[in-house]
CSV table of C-alpha atoms in Angstrom, one decimal:
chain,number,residue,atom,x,y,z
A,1,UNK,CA,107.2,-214.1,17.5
A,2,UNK,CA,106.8,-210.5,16.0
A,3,UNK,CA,109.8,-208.4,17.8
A,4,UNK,CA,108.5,-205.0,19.1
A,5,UNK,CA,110.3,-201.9,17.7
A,6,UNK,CA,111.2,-199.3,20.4
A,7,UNK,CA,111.6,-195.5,19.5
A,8,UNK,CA,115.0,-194.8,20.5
A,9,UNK,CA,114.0,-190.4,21.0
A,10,UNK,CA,111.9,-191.7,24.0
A,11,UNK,CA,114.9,-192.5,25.8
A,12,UNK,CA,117.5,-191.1,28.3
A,13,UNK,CA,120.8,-190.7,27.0
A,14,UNK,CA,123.3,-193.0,28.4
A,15,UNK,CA,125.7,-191.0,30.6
A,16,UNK,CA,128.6,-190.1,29.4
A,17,UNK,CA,131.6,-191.8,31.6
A,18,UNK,CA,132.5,-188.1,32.9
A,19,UNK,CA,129.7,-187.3,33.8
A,20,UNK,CA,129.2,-190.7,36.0
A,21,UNK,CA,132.8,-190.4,37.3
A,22,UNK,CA,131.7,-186.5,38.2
A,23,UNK,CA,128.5,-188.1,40.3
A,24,UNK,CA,131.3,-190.6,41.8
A,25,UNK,CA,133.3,-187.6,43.1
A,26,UNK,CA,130.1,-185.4,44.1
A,27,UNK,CA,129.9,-188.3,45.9
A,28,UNK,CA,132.7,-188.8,47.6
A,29,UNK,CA,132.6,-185.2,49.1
A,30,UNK,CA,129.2,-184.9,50.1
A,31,UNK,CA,130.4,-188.0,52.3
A,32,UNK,CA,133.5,-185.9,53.5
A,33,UNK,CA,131.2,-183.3,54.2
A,34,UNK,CA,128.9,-185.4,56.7
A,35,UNK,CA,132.5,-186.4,58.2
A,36,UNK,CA,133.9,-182.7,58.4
A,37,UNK,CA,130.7,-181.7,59.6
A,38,UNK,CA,130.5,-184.6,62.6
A,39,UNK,CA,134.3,-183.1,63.7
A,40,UNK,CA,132.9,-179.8,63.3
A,41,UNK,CA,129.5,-180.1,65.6
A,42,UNK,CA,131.8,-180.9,68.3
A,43,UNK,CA,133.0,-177.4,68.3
A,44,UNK,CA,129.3,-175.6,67.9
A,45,UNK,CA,126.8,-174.9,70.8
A,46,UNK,CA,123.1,-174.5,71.2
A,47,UNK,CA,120.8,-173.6,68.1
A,48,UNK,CA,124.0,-173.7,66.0
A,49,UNK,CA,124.3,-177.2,66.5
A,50,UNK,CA,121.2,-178.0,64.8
A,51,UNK,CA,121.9,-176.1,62.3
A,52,UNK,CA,125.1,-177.5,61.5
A,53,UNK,CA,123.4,-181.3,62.3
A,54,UNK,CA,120.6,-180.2,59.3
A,55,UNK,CA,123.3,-179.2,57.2
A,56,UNK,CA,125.5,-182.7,57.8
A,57,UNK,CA,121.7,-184.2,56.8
A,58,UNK,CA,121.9,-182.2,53.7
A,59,UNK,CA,125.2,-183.5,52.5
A,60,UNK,CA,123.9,-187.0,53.6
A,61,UNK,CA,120.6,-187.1,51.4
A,62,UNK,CA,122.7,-185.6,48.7
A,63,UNK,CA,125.8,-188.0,48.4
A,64,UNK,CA,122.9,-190.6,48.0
A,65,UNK,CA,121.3,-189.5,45.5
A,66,UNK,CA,124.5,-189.0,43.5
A,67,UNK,CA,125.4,-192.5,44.4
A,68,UNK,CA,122.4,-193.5,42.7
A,69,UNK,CA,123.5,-192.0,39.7
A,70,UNK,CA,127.0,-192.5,39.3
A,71,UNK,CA,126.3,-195.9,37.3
A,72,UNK,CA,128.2,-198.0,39.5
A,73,UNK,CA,131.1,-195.9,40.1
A,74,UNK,CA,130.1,-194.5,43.8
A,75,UNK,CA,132.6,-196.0,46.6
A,76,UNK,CA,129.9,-195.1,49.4
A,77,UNK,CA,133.5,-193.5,50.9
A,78,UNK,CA,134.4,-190.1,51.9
A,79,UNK,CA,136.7,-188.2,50.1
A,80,UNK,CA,139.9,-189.0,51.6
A,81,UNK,CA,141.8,-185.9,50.1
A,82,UNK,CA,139.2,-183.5,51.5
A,83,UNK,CA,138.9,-184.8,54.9
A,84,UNK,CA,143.1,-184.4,54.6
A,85,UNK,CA,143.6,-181.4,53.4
A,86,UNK,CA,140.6,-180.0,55.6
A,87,UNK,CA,141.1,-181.4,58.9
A,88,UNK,CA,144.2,-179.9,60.7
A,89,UNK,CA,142.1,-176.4,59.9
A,90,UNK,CA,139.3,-177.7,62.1
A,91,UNK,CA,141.5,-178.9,64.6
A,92,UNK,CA,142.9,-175.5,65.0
A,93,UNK,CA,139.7,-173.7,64.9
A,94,UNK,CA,139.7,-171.6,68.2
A,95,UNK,CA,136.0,-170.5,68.4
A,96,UNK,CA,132.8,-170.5,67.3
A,97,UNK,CA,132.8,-167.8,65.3
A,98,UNK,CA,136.0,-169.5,63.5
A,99,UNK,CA,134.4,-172.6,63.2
A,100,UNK,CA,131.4,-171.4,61.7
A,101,UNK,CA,133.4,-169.0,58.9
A,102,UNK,CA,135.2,-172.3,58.0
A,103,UNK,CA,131.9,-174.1,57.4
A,104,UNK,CA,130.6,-171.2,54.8
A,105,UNK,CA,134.2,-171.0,53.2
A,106,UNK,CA,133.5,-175.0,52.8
A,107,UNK,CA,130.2,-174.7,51.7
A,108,UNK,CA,131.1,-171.9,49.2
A,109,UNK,CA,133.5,-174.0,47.5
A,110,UNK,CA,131.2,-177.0,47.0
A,111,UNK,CA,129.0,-174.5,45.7
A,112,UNK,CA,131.5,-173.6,43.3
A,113,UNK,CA,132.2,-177.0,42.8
A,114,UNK,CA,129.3,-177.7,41.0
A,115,UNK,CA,129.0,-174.5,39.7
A,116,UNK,CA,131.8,-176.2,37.6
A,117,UNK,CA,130.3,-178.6,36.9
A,118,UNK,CA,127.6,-177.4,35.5
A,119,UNK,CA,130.1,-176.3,32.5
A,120,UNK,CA,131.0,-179.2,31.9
A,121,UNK,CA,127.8,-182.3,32.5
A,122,UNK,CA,125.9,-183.4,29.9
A,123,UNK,CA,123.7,-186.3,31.2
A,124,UNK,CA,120.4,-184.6,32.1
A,125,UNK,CA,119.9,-186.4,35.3
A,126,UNK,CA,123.5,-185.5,37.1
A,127,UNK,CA,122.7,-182.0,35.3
A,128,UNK,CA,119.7,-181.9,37.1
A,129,UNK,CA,121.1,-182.9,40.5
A,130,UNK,CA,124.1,-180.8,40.3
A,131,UNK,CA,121.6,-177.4,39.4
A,132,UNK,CA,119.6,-179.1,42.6
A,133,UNK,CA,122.1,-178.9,44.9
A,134,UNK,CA,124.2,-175.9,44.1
A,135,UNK,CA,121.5,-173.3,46.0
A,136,UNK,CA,121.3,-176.0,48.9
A,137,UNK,CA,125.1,-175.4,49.1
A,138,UNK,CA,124.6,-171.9,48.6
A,139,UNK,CA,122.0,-171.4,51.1
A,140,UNK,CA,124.1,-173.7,53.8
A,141,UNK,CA,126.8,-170.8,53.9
A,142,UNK,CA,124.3,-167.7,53.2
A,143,UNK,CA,122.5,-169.1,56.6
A,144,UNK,CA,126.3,-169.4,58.4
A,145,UNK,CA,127.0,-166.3,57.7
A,146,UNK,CA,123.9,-164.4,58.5
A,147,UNK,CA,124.5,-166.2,62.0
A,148,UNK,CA,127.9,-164.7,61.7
A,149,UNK,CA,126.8,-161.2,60.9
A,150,UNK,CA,128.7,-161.2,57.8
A,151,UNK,CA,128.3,-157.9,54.9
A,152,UNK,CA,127.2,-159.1,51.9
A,153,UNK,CA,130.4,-159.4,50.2
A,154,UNK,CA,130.9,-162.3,52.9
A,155,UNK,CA,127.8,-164.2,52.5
A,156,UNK,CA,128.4,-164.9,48.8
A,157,UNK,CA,130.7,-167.0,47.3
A,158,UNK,CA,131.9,-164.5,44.4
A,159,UNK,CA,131.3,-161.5,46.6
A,160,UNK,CA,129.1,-158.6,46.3
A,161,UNK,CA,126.7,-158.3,43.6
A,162,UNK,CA,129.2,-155.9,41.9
A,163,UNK,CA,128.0,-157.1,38.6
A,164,UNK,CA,124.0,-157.1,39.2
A,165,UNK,CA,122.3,-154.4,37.0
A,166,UNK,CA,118.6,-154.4,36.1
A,167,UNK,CA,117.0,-153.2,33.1
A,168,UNK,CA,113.3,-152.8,31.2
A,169,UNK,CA,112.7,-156.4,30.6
A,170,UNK,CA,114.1,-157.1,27.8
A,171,UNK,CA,117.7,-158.3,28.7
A,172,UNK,CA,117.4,-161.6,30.7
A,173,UNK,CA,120.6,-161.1,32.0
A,174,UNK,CA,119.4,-157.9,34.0
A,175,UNK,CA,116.8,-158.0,36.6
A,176,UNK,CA,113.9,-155.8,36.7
A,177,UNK,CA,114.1,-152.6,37.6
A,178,UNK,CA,111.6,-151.0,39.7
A,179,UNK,CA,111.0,-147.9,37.8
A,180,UNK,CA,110.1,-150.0,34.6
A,181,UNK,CA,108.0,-151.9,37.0
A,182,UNK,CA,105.8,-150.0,39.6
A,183,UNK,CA,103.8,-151.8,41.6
A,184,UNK,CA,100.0,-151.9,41.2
């Protein structure tokens, strides 16, 4: 029986254990996410609790698909830490308005979370997820605090585009800038 040869550059990379332990954790606290968020929903009213209930979805669908690519290492469990350290704040939230500045202060730091992460993944898959999921998180708080009324410098996690310039073109750091670039 001739044995077939396989050409190893057609294949995925096997994980590196960080980076499937990382999916593990993403994990973990998109589950504690969907749990903070079912405490929280108690404490919203009308179109806001859609919202929020969408959100919850969100974190949902995502810890899913990081389960399915944590190579075994996925507990299918909240983040017991996170739901800790996190839920004497809700229980203490006064308002609506409080309880929906705490869900964009969350949502900015899972944001930043795999913002991270994104320094430190190497498996192209969990990379991929990760740069999937991080404007999802974004979004999630940028939509919480429009409903909040919140200035700029409160609807992003690192603030106010203090450090945004644009340019001719030719820097892809800088954006465009609308007198190198008329319309028409």
């Amino acid at each position: 029986m001739a044995r077939l040869e396989t050409n190893t550059w057609f294949q995925t990379p096997t994980p590196a254990p960080f980076d499937t332990d990382y999916a593990a954790f993403a994990e973990s606290l998109e589950l504690a996410m969907v749990t903070l968020y079912n405490d929280i929903l108690l404490k919203l009213t009308g179109e806001n609790v859609a919202t929020a209930a969408r959100f919850r979805d969100h974190h949902q669908e995502h810890a899913q698909a990081y389960a399915s690519l944590a190579a075994g290492k996925a507990k299918g469990v909240p983040n017991s830490a996170l739901i800790f350290v996190k839920t004497p704040a809700i229980q203490t939230l006064a308002d609506e308005s409080s309880t929906l500045l705490f869900l964009v202060g969350l949502e900015d730091q899972m944001a930043e979370t795999y913002a991270y992460g994104l320094a430190l993944l190497t498996a192209p898959d969990i990379y991929r997820r990760v740069v999937t999921t991080l404007p999802v998180e974004s979004e999630h708080a940028a939509v919480l605090g429009t409903i909040l009324q919140l200035a700029p410098e409160g609807l992003f996690i690192t603030g106010s585009f203090e450090n945004a310039s644009v340019g001719d073109g030719t820097d892809p750091r800088r954006g465009f800038d609308m007198g190198s670039f008329p319309v028409g």
